[in-house]
XYZ file of C-alpha atoms in Angstrom:
697
model
C 4.961 -28.944 9.174
C 5.990 -31.185 12.040
C 9.205 -30.478 13.875
C 10.887 -33.763 12.950
C 10.229 -33.170 9.231
C 11.780 -29.714 9.336
C 14.842 -30.882 11.251
C 15.259 -33.732 8.770
C 15.122 -31.246 5.897
C 17.756 -29.013 7.499
C 19.971 -32.020 8.230
C 19.695 -33.192 4.640
C 20.660 -29.702 3.412
C 23.756 -29.641 5.636
C 24.744 -33.129 4.500
C 24.471 -32.153 0.852
C 26.486 -29.010 1.489
C 29.296 -30.929 3.125
C 29.616 -33.258 0.130
C 30.121 -30.475 -2.394
C 33.763 -29.584 -2.973
C 33.477 -26.642 -5.391
C 31.158 -23.677 -5.641
C 28.667 -23.904 -8.458
C 28.153 -20.128 -8.524
C 30.976 -17.754 -9.545
C 30.273 -15.216 -6.760
C 29.046 -15.370 -3.150
C 25.323 -15.022 -2.626
C 25.594 -11.927 -0.472
C 23.344 -10.920 2.442
C 19.741 -12.176 2.516
C 16.377 -10.828 3.666
C 14.892 -11.409 7.122
C 11.325 -12.442 7.961
C 10.324 -8.777 8.327
C 12.064 -7.603 5.164
C 15.429 -5.893 5.186
C 18.797 -7.624 5.432
C 18.953 -9.906 8.450
C 18.830 -13.434 9.839
C 15.248 -14.471 10.619
C 13.587 -12.411 13.345
C 16.606 -10.188 13.990
C 18.478 -7.773 11.707
C 22.176 -7.742 10.903
C 24.406 -4.758 10.150
C 24.816 -5.831 6.525
C 23.495 -3.857 3.576
C 22.467 -5.071 0.138
C 24.167 -3.758 -2.977
C 23.065 -0.216 -3.809
C 19.949 -0.272 -5.955
C 18.809 -3.762 -4.926
C 15.021 -4.091 -4.795
C 13.386 -7.162 -3.293
C 9.861 -8.522 -2.882
C 9.558 -10.780 0.161
C 6.921 -13.129 1.520
C 7.018 -15.105 4.771
C 4.289 -17.044 6.552
C 3.566 -19.039 9.687
C 0.435 -19.876 11.678
C 0.095 -16.398 13.176
C 1.454 -13.964 10.574
C 1.975 -13.414 6.886
C 4.647 -10.813 6.089
C 4.602 -9.068 2.695
C 7.467 -6.626 2.261
C 9.537 -4.720 -0.256
C 13.042 -3.541 0.512
C 15.084 -1.020 -1.467
C 18.740 -0.153 -0.930
C 18.523 3.569 -1.727
C 22.167 4.290 -0.923
C 25.090 2.073 0.121
C 24.407 3.238 3.677
C 20.572 3.402 3.765
C 18.062 0.547 3.599
C 14.306 1.186 3.359
C 11.523 -1.358 3.859
C 7.753 -1.219 3.434
C 5.805 -4.062 5.025
C 2.250 -5.334 5.232
C 1.526 -7.856 7.972
C -1.525 -10.085 7.844
C -2.397 -11.019 11.443
C -4.160 -14.325 10.853
C -5.605 -14.626 14.371
C -7.544 -11.318 14.346
C -10.292 -9.698 12.300
C -9.753 -6.251 10.808
C -12.641 -4.851 12.851
C -15.522 -6.168 14.979
C -18.010 -4.759 12.429
C -18.683 -7.408 9.801
C -20.739 -5.045 7.624
C -17.653 -2.785 7.356
C -14.665 -5.112 6.857
C -16.352 -8.501 6.454
C -14.184 -11.484 7.359
C -10.929 -9.788 6.399
C -8.106 -10.485 8.830
C -6.196 -7.599 10.400
C -3.659 -5.852 8.131
C -0.823 -3.743 9.509
C 1.275 -1.286 7.471
C 4.812 -0.374 8.491
C 7.903 1.448 7.276
C 11.463 0.584 8.415
C 14.837 2.280 8.054
C 18.377 1.027 8.661
C 21.409 3.310 8.585
C 25.002 2.076 8.390
C 27.307 3.901 10.800
C 30.554 2.475 9.433
C 31.744 -0.326 7.181
C 33.574 -3.438 8.274
C 37.326 -3.094 8.690
C 40.129 -5.518 9.428
C 39.381 -5.401 13.157
C 36.103 -3.512 13.429
C 32.714 -5.002 12.559
C 30.211 -3.315 10.287
C 27.794 -1.389 12.520
C 24.260 -0.182 11.757
C 21.384 1.411 13.630
C 17.771 0.958 12.650
C 14.126 1.327 13.506
C 11.139 -0.840 12.611
C 7.599 0.526 12.332
C 8.497 4.195 11.974
C 5.112 4.698 10.368
C 2.274 2.377 11.294
C 0.365 1.083 14.278
C 3.589 0.061 15.994
C 2.860 -3.649 16.325
C 6.559 -4.418 15.818
C 7.943 -1.049 16.927
C 11.673 -1.512 17.633
C 15.063 0.163 17.653
C 18.395 -1.595 17.478
C 22.150 -1.175 17.220
C 23.902 -4.140 15.640
C 27.376 -5.177 14.522
C 28.366 -7.901 12.042
C 31.828 -9.365 11.378
C 32.860 -11.946 8.796
C 35.308 -14.758 9.516
C 35.784 -17.118 6.599
C 32.420 -18.576 5.582
C 30.837 -17.381 8.848
C 29.110 -14.039 9.442
C 28.721 -13.245 13.142
C 26.122 -10.766 14.416
C 25.649 -9.241 17.856
C 23.276 -6.429 18.759
C 20.958 -4.856 21.303
C 17.321 -3.970 20.714
C 14.452 -2.102 22.296
C 10.720 -2.519 21.771
C 9.515 -5.679 20.033
C 13.062 -6.968 19.451
C 13.973 -6.413 23.113
C 10.782 -7.498 24.900
C 12.506 -10.174 26.975
C 14.610 -7.519 28.740
C 17.580 -9.818 29.258
C 19.881 -6.842 29.944
C 19.410 -3.505 31.707
C 18.579 -0.459 29.596
C 21.476 1.976 30.311
C 19.348 4.982 29.337
C 17.012 4.116 32.207
C 19.775 4.988 34.662
C 20.143 8.429 33.092
C 16.425 9.215 33.113
C 13.422 7.363 34.489
C 11.393 8.159 31.355
C 13.521 5.611 29.487
C 12.459 2.818 31.832
C 9.001 2.461 30.323
C 7.538 2.188 26.869
C 4.005 3.274 26.005
C 1.443 0.503 25.966
C -1.136 0.161 23.218
C -0.882 0.698 19.502
C -0.602 3.951 17.602
C -3.288 4.966 15.152
C -2.763 3.510 11.690
C -0.382 5.554 9.572
C 0.884 7.748 12.395
C 4.568 8.400 13.006
C 5.962 8.521 16.512
C 9.556 8.527 17.709
C 8.726 9.337 21.329
C 9.304 5.792 22.574
C 12.664 5.305 20.886
C 15.227 3.448 23.022
C 12.766 3.227 25.916
C 11.587 0.236 27.910
C 13.159 -3.226 28.151
C 16.351 -3.940 26.254
C 17.679 -7.280 25.090
C 20.792 -8.727 23.498
C 20.393 -10.682 20.283
C 22.811 -12.309 17.880
C 23.412 -15.050 15.387
C 25.540 -16.742 12.751
C 25.078 -17.097 9.031
C 27.112 -19.856 7.377
C 27.933 -20.008 3.673
C 28.127 -23.715 2.909
C 30.578 -25.083 0.324
C 27.529 -25.568 -1.895
C 27.189 -21.989 -3.025
C 23.390 -21.706 -3.377
C 22.812 -22.788 0.231
C 23.217 -20.708 3.378
C 22.365 -21.737 6.938
C 21.282 -19.425 9.740
C 21.050 -19.604 13.500
C 20.027 -16.790 15.822
C 19.312 -15.972 19.441
C 16.468 -13.471 19.654
C 15.525 -10.931 22.313
C 11.738 -11.117 22.002
C 9.620 -13.213 24.393
C 6.297 -13.048 22.441
C 4.278 -12.387 25.575
C 2.658 -9.216 24.238
C 2.185 -10.065 20.554
C -0.789 -8.585 18.750
C -1.599 -12.065 17.440
C -1.918 -13.184 21.056
C 0.425 -14.469 23.724
C 2.637 -16.949 21.857
C 4.453 -19.883 23.393
C 8.240 -19.707 23.059
C 9.987 -22.968 23.858
C 13.388 -21.750 22.671
C 15.020 -18.410 21.939
C 17.215 -20.084 19.316
C 15.912 -20.126 15.748
C 17.447 -22.060 12.856
C 16.895 -21.794 9.121
C 18.190 -22.305 5.603
C 18.053 -20.177 2.490
C 18.506 -21.556 -0.999
C 19.170 -19.417 -4.062
C 17.261 -20.881 -7.006
C 18.661 -18.299 -9.394
C 20.304 -14.896 -9.122
C 16.877 -13.260 -8.727
C 15.047 -15.716 -6.429
C 15.551 -17.295 -2.994
C 13.436 -19.750 -1.027
C 13.816 -20.248 2.709
C 12.587 -22.340 5.618
C 13.148 -21.875 9.347
C 12.129 -23.289 12.706
C 11.449 -20.584 15.264
C 10.451 -20.318 18.936
C 11.085 -24.081 19.243
C 7.614 -24.817 17.882
C 6.888 -22.788 14.726
C 7.619 -23.395 11.064
C 8.274 -20.315 8.878
C 8.716 -20.396 5.093
C 8.776 -17.964 2.221
C 10.621 -16.571 -0.762
C 12.402 -13.462 -2.041
C 12.397 -12.052 -5.577
C 15.026 -9.442 -6.361
C 16.480 -7.180 -8.997
C 18.841 -4.215 -9.004
C 17.684 -0.825 -10.247
C 21.249 0.198 -11.077
C 21.927 -2.850 -13.220
C 18.711 -3.228 -15.225
C 19.407 -2.912 -18.938
C 17.609 -3.752 -22.160
C 19.355 -4.306 -25.521
C 17.729 -2.219 -28.236
C 17.274 -2.751 -31.943
C 18.428 0.651 -33.086
C 19.753 2.156 -36.277
C 23.524 2.558 -36.049
C 25.006 6.004 -35.649
C 25.911 7.601 -38.968
C 29.551 7.221 -39.973
C 31.583 10.380 -40.491
C 31.851 10.831 -44.263
C 32.239 14.564 -45.011
C 30.723 15.756 -48.274
C 30.504 19.552 -47.908
C 27.762 21.580 -49.571
C 28.280 24.881 -51.304
C 27.730 28.269 -49.735
C 23.992 27.697 -49.536
C 21.858 24.796 -48.391
C 21.028 22.303 -51.113
C 17.376 21.271 -50.828
C 17.977 17.606 -51.718
C 20.917 17.179 -49.340
C 19.157 19.051 -46.532
C 16.018 16.934 -46.973
C 18.143 13.821 -46.438
C 19.665 15.376 -43.310
C 16.222 16.218 -41.937
C 15.129 12.613 -42.462
C 18.214 11.356 -40.627
C 17.654 13.822 -37.785
C 14.140 12.462 -37.349
C 14.742 8.725 -37.667
C 18.396 8.306 -36.675
C 18.811 11.012 -34.020
C 15.201 11.006 -32.761
C 14.327 14.665 -33.432
C 10.655 15.029 -34.300
C 9.745 17.990 -36.547
C 13.421 18.816 -37.299
C 14.451 22.191 -38.692
C 17.736 23.238 -40.332
C 18.605 26.872 -40.978
C 21.754 28.645 -42.140
C 22.586 32.156 -41.043
C 26.037 33.663 -41.413
C 28.694 31.210 -40.234
C 26.285 29.286 -37.978
C 24.160 26.273 -38.840
C 21.051 26.057 -36.660
C 19.119 22.829 -36.106
C 16.214 22.081 -33.792
C 13.591 19.461 -33.026
C 11.724 17.644 -30.271
C 13.748 14.746 -28.906
C 11.398 11.757 -28.615
C 13.794 8.809 -28.782
C 16.812 8.985 -26.457
C 16.753 9.531 -22.703
C 20.467 10.307 -22.898
C 20.720 13.860 -24.270
C 24.356 13.411 -25.253
C 23.521 10.400 -27.418
C 21.008 12.516 -29.361
C 23.451 15.424 -29.730
C 26.292 13.212 -30.957
C 24.097 11.554 -33.584
C 22.763 14.899 -34.792
C 26.233 16.484 -34.978
C 27.551 13.690 -37.210
C 24.557 14.053 -39.526
C 25.081 17.816 -39.786
C 28.883 17.635 -40.046
C 28.717 15.260 -43.021
C 27.161 17.940 -45.267
C 28.192 21.299 -43.877
C 27.872 24.360 -46.104
C 31.201 26.090 -46.644
C 32.125 28.780 -44.173
C 30.170 27.288 -41.247
C 32.137 27.591 -38.020
C 29.484 26.724 -35.428
C 26.615 24.247 -35.067
C 23.835 25.189 -32.671
C 21.411 22.336 -31.932
C 18.260 23.150 -29.940
C 16.199 20.481 -28.188
C 12.493 21.134 -27.642
C 9.727 19.629 -25.535
C 6.070 20.429 -26.190
C 7.254 23.093 -28.664
C 9.179 24.806 -25.850
C 12.957 25.099 -26.496
C 14.945 23.541 -23.668
C 18.646 23.866 -24.349
C 20.973 24.707 -27.230
C 24.209 22.750 -27.630
C 26.800 24.967 -29.289
C 29.656 23.071 -30.973
C 32.801 24.416 -32.639
C 32.934 22.837 -36.104
C 36.749 22.610 -36.358
C 36.951 20.915 -32.968
C 34.124 18.524 -33.911
C 35.820 17.596 -37.191
C 39.082 16.800 -35.413
C 37.209 14.557 -32.992
C 35.310 12.737 -35.745
C 38.477 12.211 -37.796
C 40.253 10.762 -34.765
C 43.018 12.353 -32.722
C 46.650 11.395 -33.346
C 48.099 9.384 -30.481
C 49.073 11.696 -27.651
C 47.296 14.718 -29.141
C 43.796 14.139 -27.766
C 41.804 17.249 -26.877
C 38.500 18.204 -25.325
C 35.635 18.883 -27.706
C 34.782 22.585 -27.716
C 31.097 22.326 -26.924
C 28.813 24.098 -24.464
C 25.186 24.077 -23.406
C 23.500 27.475 -23.509
C 19.996 28.873 -23.154
C 17.885 28.181 -26.249
C 18.752 30.149 -29.385
C 15.898 30.862 -31.818
C 17.216 32.754 -34.875
C 14.918 34.660 -37.166
C 13.777 32.478 -40.032
C 15.359 33.213 -43.395
C 15.011 31.800 -46.887
C 17.894 29.457 -46.017
C 15.806 27.097 -43.902
C 14.097 23.724 -44.356
C 11.988 21.622 -42.016
C 9.752 18.570 -41.670
C 6.434 19.576 -40.173
C 5.518 17.735 -37.004
C 2.303 15.900 -36.270
C -0.419 18.251 -35.065
C -2.836 15.491 -34.065
C -2.097 12.368 -32.077
C -4.125 9.683 -30.325
C -3.524 6.731 -28.029
C -5.263 3.716 -26.526
C -3.832 2.208 -23.356
C -4.819 -0.093 -20.491
C -5.113 1.429 -16.999
C -4.817 -0.201 -13.581
C -5.626 1.899 -10.521
C -5.092 0.141 -7.215
C -4.801 0.604 -3.470
C -3.591 -1.709 -0.719
C -4.377 -2.265 2.921
C -7.816 -0.714 3.262
C -10.110 -1.860 6.082
C -12.835 -2.919 3.639
C -10.515 -4.992 1.449
C -6.759 -5.501 1.420
C -6.613 -4.947 -2.341
C -8.927 -2.665 -4.301
C -8.540 -2.129 -8.003
C -9.971 -0.510 -11.103
C -9.195 -1.900 -14.552
C -10.021 0.192 -17.573
C -9.017 1.488 -20.974
C -8.063 5.091 -21.677
C -8.563 6.540 -25.149
C -6.706 9.835 -25.510
C -6.200 12.432 -28.216
C -4.461 15.807 -28.502
C -4.323 18.549 -31.098
C -1.763 21.337 -31.427
C -3.871 24.252 -32.651
C -0.762 26.446 -32.758
C 2.848 25.896 -31.662
C 1.775 26.879 -28.137
C -1.921 25.945 -27.791
C -2.643 22.281 -27.039
C -6.102 20.721 -26.796
C -5.954 17.453 -24.863
C -8.546 14.953 -23.684
C -9.201 11.353 -22.775
C -12.148 8.999 -22.321
C -12.007 6.317 -19.647
C -13.833 3.017 -20.118
C -14.389 1.192 -16.836
C -13.912 -2.555 -17.369
C -13.920 -3.900 -13.782
C -13.371 -2.712 -10.209
C -14.167 -3.697 -6.635
C -14.506 -0.207 -5.172
C -18.068 -1.104 -4.232
C -16.376 -2.376 -1.047
C -15.174 1.144 -0.209
C -17.410 2.047 2.751
C -15.710 5.248 3.912
C -18.352 7.898 4.551
C -16.706 10.597 6.642
C -13.230 11.910 7.441
C -12.405 11.000 11.008
C -15.983 10.759 12.261
C -17.077 14.370 12.749
C -14.424 16.058 10.621
C -15.041 19.589 9.345
C -13.140 18.734 6.147
C -15.080 18.687 2.874
C -14.963 15.352 1.039
C -12.498 16.280 -1.671
C -11.102 12.777 -2.376
C -13.101 10.196 -0.443
C -16.003 10.108 -2.927
C -13.929 7.769 -5.101
C -16.540 4.999 -4.985
C -19.134 7.237 -6.659
C -16.747 8.230 -9.456
C -15.631 4.726 -10.396
C -19.219 3.520 -10.633
C -19.436 5.349 -13.981
C -18.878 2.993 -16.906
C -17.616 5.665 -19.305
C -16.530 9.197 -18.494
C -14.367 12.060 -19.678
C -11.237 11.764 -17.578
C -9.787 15.082 -18.718
C -10.552 17.643 -21.412
C -8.443 20.782 -21.306
C -6.672 23.520 -23.210
C -3.030 24.329 -22.383
C -1.089 27.341 -23.588
C 2.642 26.720 -23.000
C 5.499 29.082 -23.749
C 9.222 29.574 -23.229
C 9.394 33.082 -21.812
C 13.106 33.618 -22.443
C 16.135 33.380 -20.202
C 15.386 30.745 -17.589
C 11.589 31.191 -17.430
C 8.751 28.970 -18.647
C 5.024 29.477 -18.258
C 1.660 27.908 -18.976
C -2.051 28.584 -18.481
C -4.741 25.931 -18.719
C -8.434 25.279 -18.223
C -11.079 22.572 -18.537
C -11.708 19.216 -16.887
C -8.258 18.896 -15.330
C -8.616 15.453 -13.724
C -11.206 12.825 -12.806
C -12.613 14.751 -9.832
C -11.933 18.424 -10.631
C -12.163 21.003 -13.380
C -11.213 24.650 -13.487
C -8.456 26.954 -14.634
C -4.955 27.845 -13.527
C -1.456 28.838 -14.433
C 2.141 27.991 -13.637
C 5.445 29.854 -13.796
C 8.828 28.079 -13.547
C 12.283 29.558 -13.086
C 14.852 26.886 -13.958
C 18.433 28.001 -14.629
C 20.178 25.833 -17.186
C 22.219 22.972 -15.661
C 21.494 24.324 -12.193
C 20.882 22.147 -9.144
C 17.780 24.136 -8.192
C 14.584 25.620 -9.607
C 11.490 27.449 -8.322
C 7.908 27.057 -9.499
C 4.589 28.714 -8.675
C 1.121 27.480 -9.618
C -2.320 28.930 -8.824
C -5.673 27.306 -9.641
C -9.387 27.801 -9.153
C -11.237 24.476 -9.326
C -14.704 23.018 -8.878
C -15.574 19.448 -7.937
C -17.027 17.372 -10.780
C -20.443 15.808 -10.215
C -20.085 12.019 -10.104
C -23.710 11.575 -11.243
C -23.049 13.656 -14.375
C -19.343 14.215 -14.817
C -19.807 16.983 -17.369
C -21.354 19.057 -14.573
C -20.012 20.347 -11.265
C -21.093 20.252 -7.629
C -21.292 23.377 -5.488
C -17.849 22.779 -3.985
C -15.024 24.996 -5.223
C -11.518 25.786 -3.957
C -8.458 27.909 -4.577
C -5.407 25.654 -4.851
C -1.767 26.560 -5.354
C 1.817 25.924 -4.351
C 5.218 27.567 -4.256
C 7.693 24.757 -4.967
C 11.462 24.622 -4.637
C 13.350 21.871 -6.505
C 16.849 20.963 -5.335
C 19.379 18.348 -6.429
C 22.008 18.185 -3.660
C 25.517 18.072 -5.095
C 26.645 15.702 -2.327
C 23.960 13.082 -3.168
C 24.029 11.593 -6.659
C 20.760 11.736 -8.646
C 18.632 12.819 -5.670
C 15.809 15.335 -6.109
C 14.188 17.152 -3.185
C 10.902 18.952 -3.797
C 9.452 21.162 -1.069
C 6.065 22.819 -1.638
C 4.100 25.201 0.524
C 0.559 26.196 -0.299
C -3.173 25.515 -0.143
C -4.769 22.156 -0.915
C -8.132 20.944 -2.206
C -9.834 21.087 1.199
C -8.404 24.640 1.457
C -6.131 23.453 4.234
C -2.658 24.992 4.237
C 0.621 23.175 4.659
C 3.832 21.721 3.264
C 4.637 18.765 0.990
C 8.097 17.187 0.996
C 9.015 14.808 -1.834
C 12.417 13.065 -1.938
C 13.394 10.748 -4.793
C 16.476 9.040 -6.186
C 17.172 8.043 -9.775
C 19.227 4.916 -10.392
C 21.563 4.141 -13.295
C 18.785 2.340 -15.195
C 16.640 5.483 -15.122
C 14.207 4.100 -12.530
C 13.269 6.755 -9.986
C 11.941 5.827 -6.531
C 10.519 8.414 -4.181
C 8.586 9.103 -1.009
C 6.369 12.073 -0.176
C 4.469 13.423 2.807
C 2.090 16.349 3.284
C 1.388 17.983 6.628
C -1.226 20.722 6.846
C -3.023 22.718 9.534
C -5.576 19.874 9.781
C -5.245 18.124 13.129
C -4.735 14.373 13.333
C -8.227 14.006 14.780
C -9.834 15.923 11.917
C -7.722 14.150 9.300
C -8.719 10.696 10.511
C -6.863 7.398 10.206
C -3.324 7.966 8.964
C -2.811 11.410 10.585
C -1.507 12.979 7.353
C -1.050 12.251 3.636
C 1.960 10.187 2.561
C 2.969 7.678 -0.050
C 5.623 6.117 -2.264
C 6.119 5.906 -6.004
C 8.344 4.377 -8.654
C 8.817 5.864 -12.135
C 10.041 3.343 -14.719
C 11.453 4.217 -18.177
C 9.655 2.108 -20.754
C 12.784 1.466 -22.805
C 13.682 -1.115 -20.141
C 10.889 -3.229 -21.642
C 10.992 -2.081 -25.250
C 13.267 -3.263 -28.040
C 13.326 0.302 -29.369
C 14.642 3.392 -27.572
C 11.862 5.573 -26.139
C 11.528 8.400 -23.632
C 8.127 7.359 -22.280
C 7.752 6.357 -18.634
C 5.249 4.493 -16.444
C 4.453 5.514 -12.886
C 3.484 3.207 -10.026
C 2.070 4.953 -6.948
C 1.311 3.538 -3.517
C -0.758 5.533 -1.040
C -1.548 3.703 2.217
C -4.772 5.621 2.900
C -6.747 8.194 0.938
C -8.276 10.900 3.105
C -9.357 14.494 2.495
C -6.558 16.497 4.106
C -3.405 17.511 2.215
C -4.765 16.533 -1.212
C -3.206 18.151 -4.283
C -4.796 18.850 -7.650
C -3.774 16.178 -10.186
C -2.425 18.395 -12.973
C -1.530 16.467 -16.132
C 1.208 18.851 -17.286
C 3.825 20.240 -14.900
C 6.594 22.487 -16.189
C 9.403 20.908 -14.179
C 8.660 17.503 -15.706
C 8.472 19.090 -19.169
C 11.878 20.792 -18.881
C 14.089 17.909 -17.749
C 16.419 18.426 -20.739
C 17.713 21.521 -18.931
C 19.304 19.143 -16.452
C 22.636 17.899 -17.818
C 22.383 14.681 -15.806
C 18.834 13.802 -16.830
C 18.264 10.375 -18.393
């Protein structure tokens, strides 16, 4: 777009804004995304943070670059950004038979940390780093402050690296030590992480203003940047002006469009799509909770009345295969909760159903929730206290319900028990999309297929499970990787993916699992068969998970063989011993955060540690990041240096009109190599015992 057209567009926007006397939106727009992703102006960041839980998808383009980024506000004080940059002036590699005509793609990960919030006098101040993980094309550090004054938001900061290339001020750290005077030249290997150059080299001042016009959807931006574009990977770029101007228009509460004029000669445009993981909700068509209408039974259970209660437990409270049993002055009920993510919702519904037809003399209700026929937790409720709550407390005489969660109680079965038998056989048919981004052969590789699964409970503890995968379409024929890091000693435990996906139909998994609650706080399982697409074998797992505790410990050990991609019912000669000792911790000072640390041996029989940190938001969406570092050197590992990735777990009741506990997982791994690769076990005890966590939902 020519310069005069862009300036005319910006002038027209300002003119329209000045004519509007009242805001058309009830609330201010809030901070907006920069060209690189993350809250900022255009090329430079601000100290502002988005609302906790905000997730955005961003796209920006000009003649040299296309920026694709996602930004997630994990905490009020921590912003995370993942970015892919398409360098339009360069090829991915000089070897056309390897990467074809694909332009160069750069992966990067950014963090911004708020040091303190804005006060009456003090500005909001943040510190951040771009390109923590990646080739370092835009490697930068910065300290920035932002202060609001009426409709204006003023920003002033200092940056090093890409942001500070012009060196318009002296780096004070250089005076303390000469090593801070220079920054390494050249790019890091893809996927590597290096902090050695932080706050080194030239430093520059940057700043800007963001103006909220009287027309609420429109904001205007102006910035002074510290980069001089003389060492850009896209080539030495002409910079006629260090002042950039732009406008952002909010189409709706979930979408922005923006235009800007940068470097005095370059047009930039793009859009942002956003949502908030804390605020996502979905209305459900659900049966109302039973009203409290006490009609007591006699001393013993009446078969007709109890049958009605069992039906209500299954369809109203979501307990599959419910069981009711009377023993002494305690009424026992149990079942597998399949409907409500909120445990308390299920317990409250079940207690009303049971309290409506209590046998005489019952003083306690003990309700046990199960998962995969393994009891998880028993909720013990005092009947008199429950009845007072259901009847309604007199004004000023409210009390706390006498209820506690205890380790599962499994009474001996007596003649005073009734149940609805659960389904022993189940099947499913579901679409599957496997994908990877940013590879040298193709930016986007995919596999589309259909999975047909079935499982059979032979006993209450023995499960037979399997699935067939039907390959519909994929482009993994472009995957040209043949060796880990050139002359790596690592066996090819994961990089044979192209050979596997060439099969049109194959058994994805076929295994037997024996699962059992061992009593106290212990759970265990043993399993064997075709455990995943690439491996079969046998193994076992033991989990110690104290009820309502913030920590747990698990141990798994496996012997596996690699499946033959030419005949996936057979195996190759490669075999490995794989296992991990894993500690799970939910820090009390960080809400809904789970830290998983594993130490053990991986598929290439390399030894190391995996760290997985995730946060669950109010909607139930969980976002996490993981990294594995083993005794494999960076040279032997190859591009990427070590295994790492990101994932998002989404509860399906956000998209369903009916309550459900099922979830969908979206994983993103920048590069697949052979070091630090874990066995893909379908059933893990920690995931199967989440009801032991009071805060799980």
